[in-house]
XYZ file of C-alpha atoms in Angstrom:
184
model
C 6.279 -45.012 21.296
C 4.078 -44.495 18.243
C 1.659 -42.564 20.210
C 4.290 -40.096 21.581
C 5.457 -39.759 18.151
C 1.886 -39.070 16.971
C 1.346 -36.736 19.833
C 4.458 -34.844 18.966
C 3.325 -34.498 15.349
C -0.071 -33.135 16.656
C 1.394 -30.820 18.557
C 3.842 -29.634 15.760
C 0.905 -29.330 13.242
C -1.055 -27.145 15.913
C 1.819 -24.843 16.355
C 2.433 -24.644 12.738
C -1.227 -23.950 12.075
C -1.425 -21.387 15.140
C 1.578 -19.592 13.511
C 0.138 -19.075 10.181
C -3.056 -17.885 11.512
C -1.157 -15.256 13.568
C 0.858 -14.245 10.367
C -2.547 -13.995 8.474
C -4.084 -11.901 11.164
C -1.087 -9.687 11.405
C -1.265 -9.069 7.836
C -4.878 -8.308 8.019
C -4.426 -5.855 11.126
C -1.679 -3.970 9.265
C -3.648 -3.674 6.114
C -6.420 -2.034 8.355
C -3.839 0.624 9.648
C -2.938 1.495 5.769
C -6.379 1.664 4.969
C -7.246 4.128 7.821
C -4.559 6.571 6.657
C -5.297 6.322 2.968
C -8.934 7.034 3.868
C -7.865 10.246 5.765
C -5.911 11.253 2.510
C -8.924 10.738 0.557
C -10.909 12.770 2.984
C -8.659 15.911 2.507
C -9.011 15.935 -1.334
C -12.288 17.920 -1.319
C -10.817 20.622 0.945
C -7.740 20.510 -1.511
C -9.915 21.139 -4.514
C -11.796 23.804 -2.680
C -8.771 25.597 -1.705
C -7.359 25.478 -5.298
C -10.725 26.565 -6.769
C -10.703 29.535 -4.561
C -7.731 30.801 -5.903
C -7.707 29.761 -9.409
C -10.346 29.008 -12.097
C -8.320 27.626 -14.889
C -7.150 24.310 -13.640
C -10.408 22.325 -13.719
C -9.229 19.536 -15.770
C -6.624 18.698 -13.019
C -9.124 18.917 -10.312
C -11.480 16.619 -12.099
C -8.764 14.008 -12.657
C -7.842 14.298 -8.851
C -11.517 13.911 -7.811
C -11.859 11.013 -10.083
C -8.676 9.380 -8.966
C -10.104 10.046 -5.294
C -13.491 8.310 -6.084
C -11.475 5.233 -7.543
C -9.448 4.786 -4.812
C -12.784 4.780 -2.443
C -14.226 1.983 -4.301
C -11.122 -0.269 -4.714
C -11.547 -3.329 -2.880
C -8.463 -5.610 -3.190
C -5.009 -4.169 -2.171
C -3.850 -4.415 -5.856
C -6.868 -2.255 -7.065
C -5.907 -0.082 -3.996
C -2.480 0.376 -4.652
C -3.242 1.315 -8.530
C -5.805 3.646 -7.575
C -3.579 5.199 -4.586
C -0.699 5.814 -7.365
C -3.268 7.933 -9.518
C -4.508 9.809 -6.592
C -0.787 10.308 -5.265
C -0.144 11.678 -8.877
C -3.200 13.988 -8.804
C -2.089 15.733 -5.652
C 1.353 16.169 -7.101
C -0.316 17.816 -10.086
C -2.106 20.125 -7.529
C 1.263 20.853 -6.173
C 2.455 21.954 -9.391
C -0.389 24.174 -9.828
C 0.687 25.916 -6.464
C 4.203 26.474 -8.156
C 2.322 28.242 -11.287
C -0.018 30.365 -9.191
C 2.090 31.968 -6.229
C -0.925 33.072 -4.600
C -2.242 29.550 -4.305
C 1.038 28.537 -2.455
C 0.560 31.350 0.023
C -2.964 30.356 1.113
C -3.230 29.468 4.517
C -5.758 26.674 3.795
C -3.723 25.216 1.054
C -0.304 25.173 2.828
C -2.175 23.642 5.813
C -3.492 20.849 3.617
C -0.164 20.292 2.008
C 1.342 19.867 5.427
C -1.369 17.395 6.525
C -1.079 15.463 3.164
C 2.813 15.269 3.627
C 2.256 13.945 7.308
C -0.323 11.171 5.859
C 2.284 10.371 3.471
C 4.640 9.634 5.983
C 2.174 7.736 7.970
C 1.249 5.612 4.947
C 4.584 4.833 4.148
C 5.614 3.787 7.847
C 2.369 1.274 7.817
C 3.338 0.187 4.387
C 6.704 -0.944 5.680
C 5.077 -2.756 8.462
C 2.616 -4.468 6.309
C 5.128 -5.698 3.865
C 7.143 -7.178 6.577
C 4.360 -8.938 7.665
C 3.292 -10.095 4.226
C 6.926 -11.324 3.788
C 6.457 -13.373 7.171
C 2.937 -14.680 6.070
C 4.180 -15.760 2.497
C 7.260 -17.627 4.041
C 5.184 -19.573 6.458
C 2.611 -20.390 3.694
C 5.438 -21.523 1.420
C 7.295 -23.899 4.213
C 6.364 -27.183 5.053
C 3.777 -27.633 6.751
C 2.275 -24.530 5.710
C 1.853 -25.705 2.337
C -0.344 -28.147 3.342
C -2.295 -26.248 6.044
C -3.023 -23.350 3.898
C -5.420 -25.776 2.140
C -7.263 -26.332 5.211
C -8.095 -22.730 6.107
C -8.564 -19.370 4.663
C -4.797 -18.565 3.928
C -5.062 -16.888 0.469
C -2.085 -14.913 -0.914
C -1.480 -11.659 0.460
C 0.106 -8.970 -2.035
C 2.681 -6.312 -1.168
C 1.482 -3.086 -1.032
C 3.634 -0.754 -3.394
C 2.903 2.891 -4.421
C 5.286 3.430 -6.854
C 6.202 1.393 -9.697
C 9.771 -0.209 -8.448
C 8.615 -3.445 -9.094
C 8.152 -2.623 -12.877
C 11.453 -0.763 -12.997
C 14.588 -2.933 -14.378
C 17.989 -2.465 -13.475
C 19.296 0.698 -14.964
C 21.778 0.568 -17.493
C 24.853 2.622 -17.765
C 26.804 3.477 -20.765
C 30.388 4.097 -20.418
C 32.132 6.010 -23.238
C 35.819 6.053 -23.466
C 37.173 9.456 -24.236
C 39.511 9.928 -27.295
C 42.384 11.725 -24.976
C-alpha cells in the first residue's frame, strides 16, 4: 500500500513539474512573438525619421528623442526594461504624429502615410501578442504559487516573469470624483 502511495505521489509531482515547465515555456514563446513585433516597429523608425526630415527641417529635437528611444528599446534586456523603453518609443512616435498635424504636407506624403499605417498595424499586433503573453504569465505565476509549484520552482529555472504593460495603468490609482451639490 505504501508503495502505491509513493508511486502516486511521484506521478503527481512529475505531472506538476511538467505543467510548470509547459507554463514557463509558453511564457517564453509568447515573449518571443512580442519581441518580433517590437523589433519590426523599431525597424520602421529610421524610415519614419527620414520621411519627416524630407518634409520638415525644424523638428530635429523630436526626431533625436525618437531615435534615442529606439536605440534604448533595442538594447533593453529584461521585459521590465523593454516595457519602459517601448513606452518612450511609443511616445516618440506619437510626437511625430503631432508633427504631421502641424505640417500638413507631411500628413499628405505617401511614404509617411504608409509608415503610419504600418505602425498602426504593428501596434495592433503588439497588443494582441501582449494579451496572450500576459495570460500565459498569469497561468505560470499561478502554477508557481500553488503547491507543489512552490517546492518545484526551487529545483529548476522557474524565475518570476513580469506582465508586459505598455502604458502606466499599473501606476494609476482609482479616479476620484468630486460631487458638488447645486444650490438650487
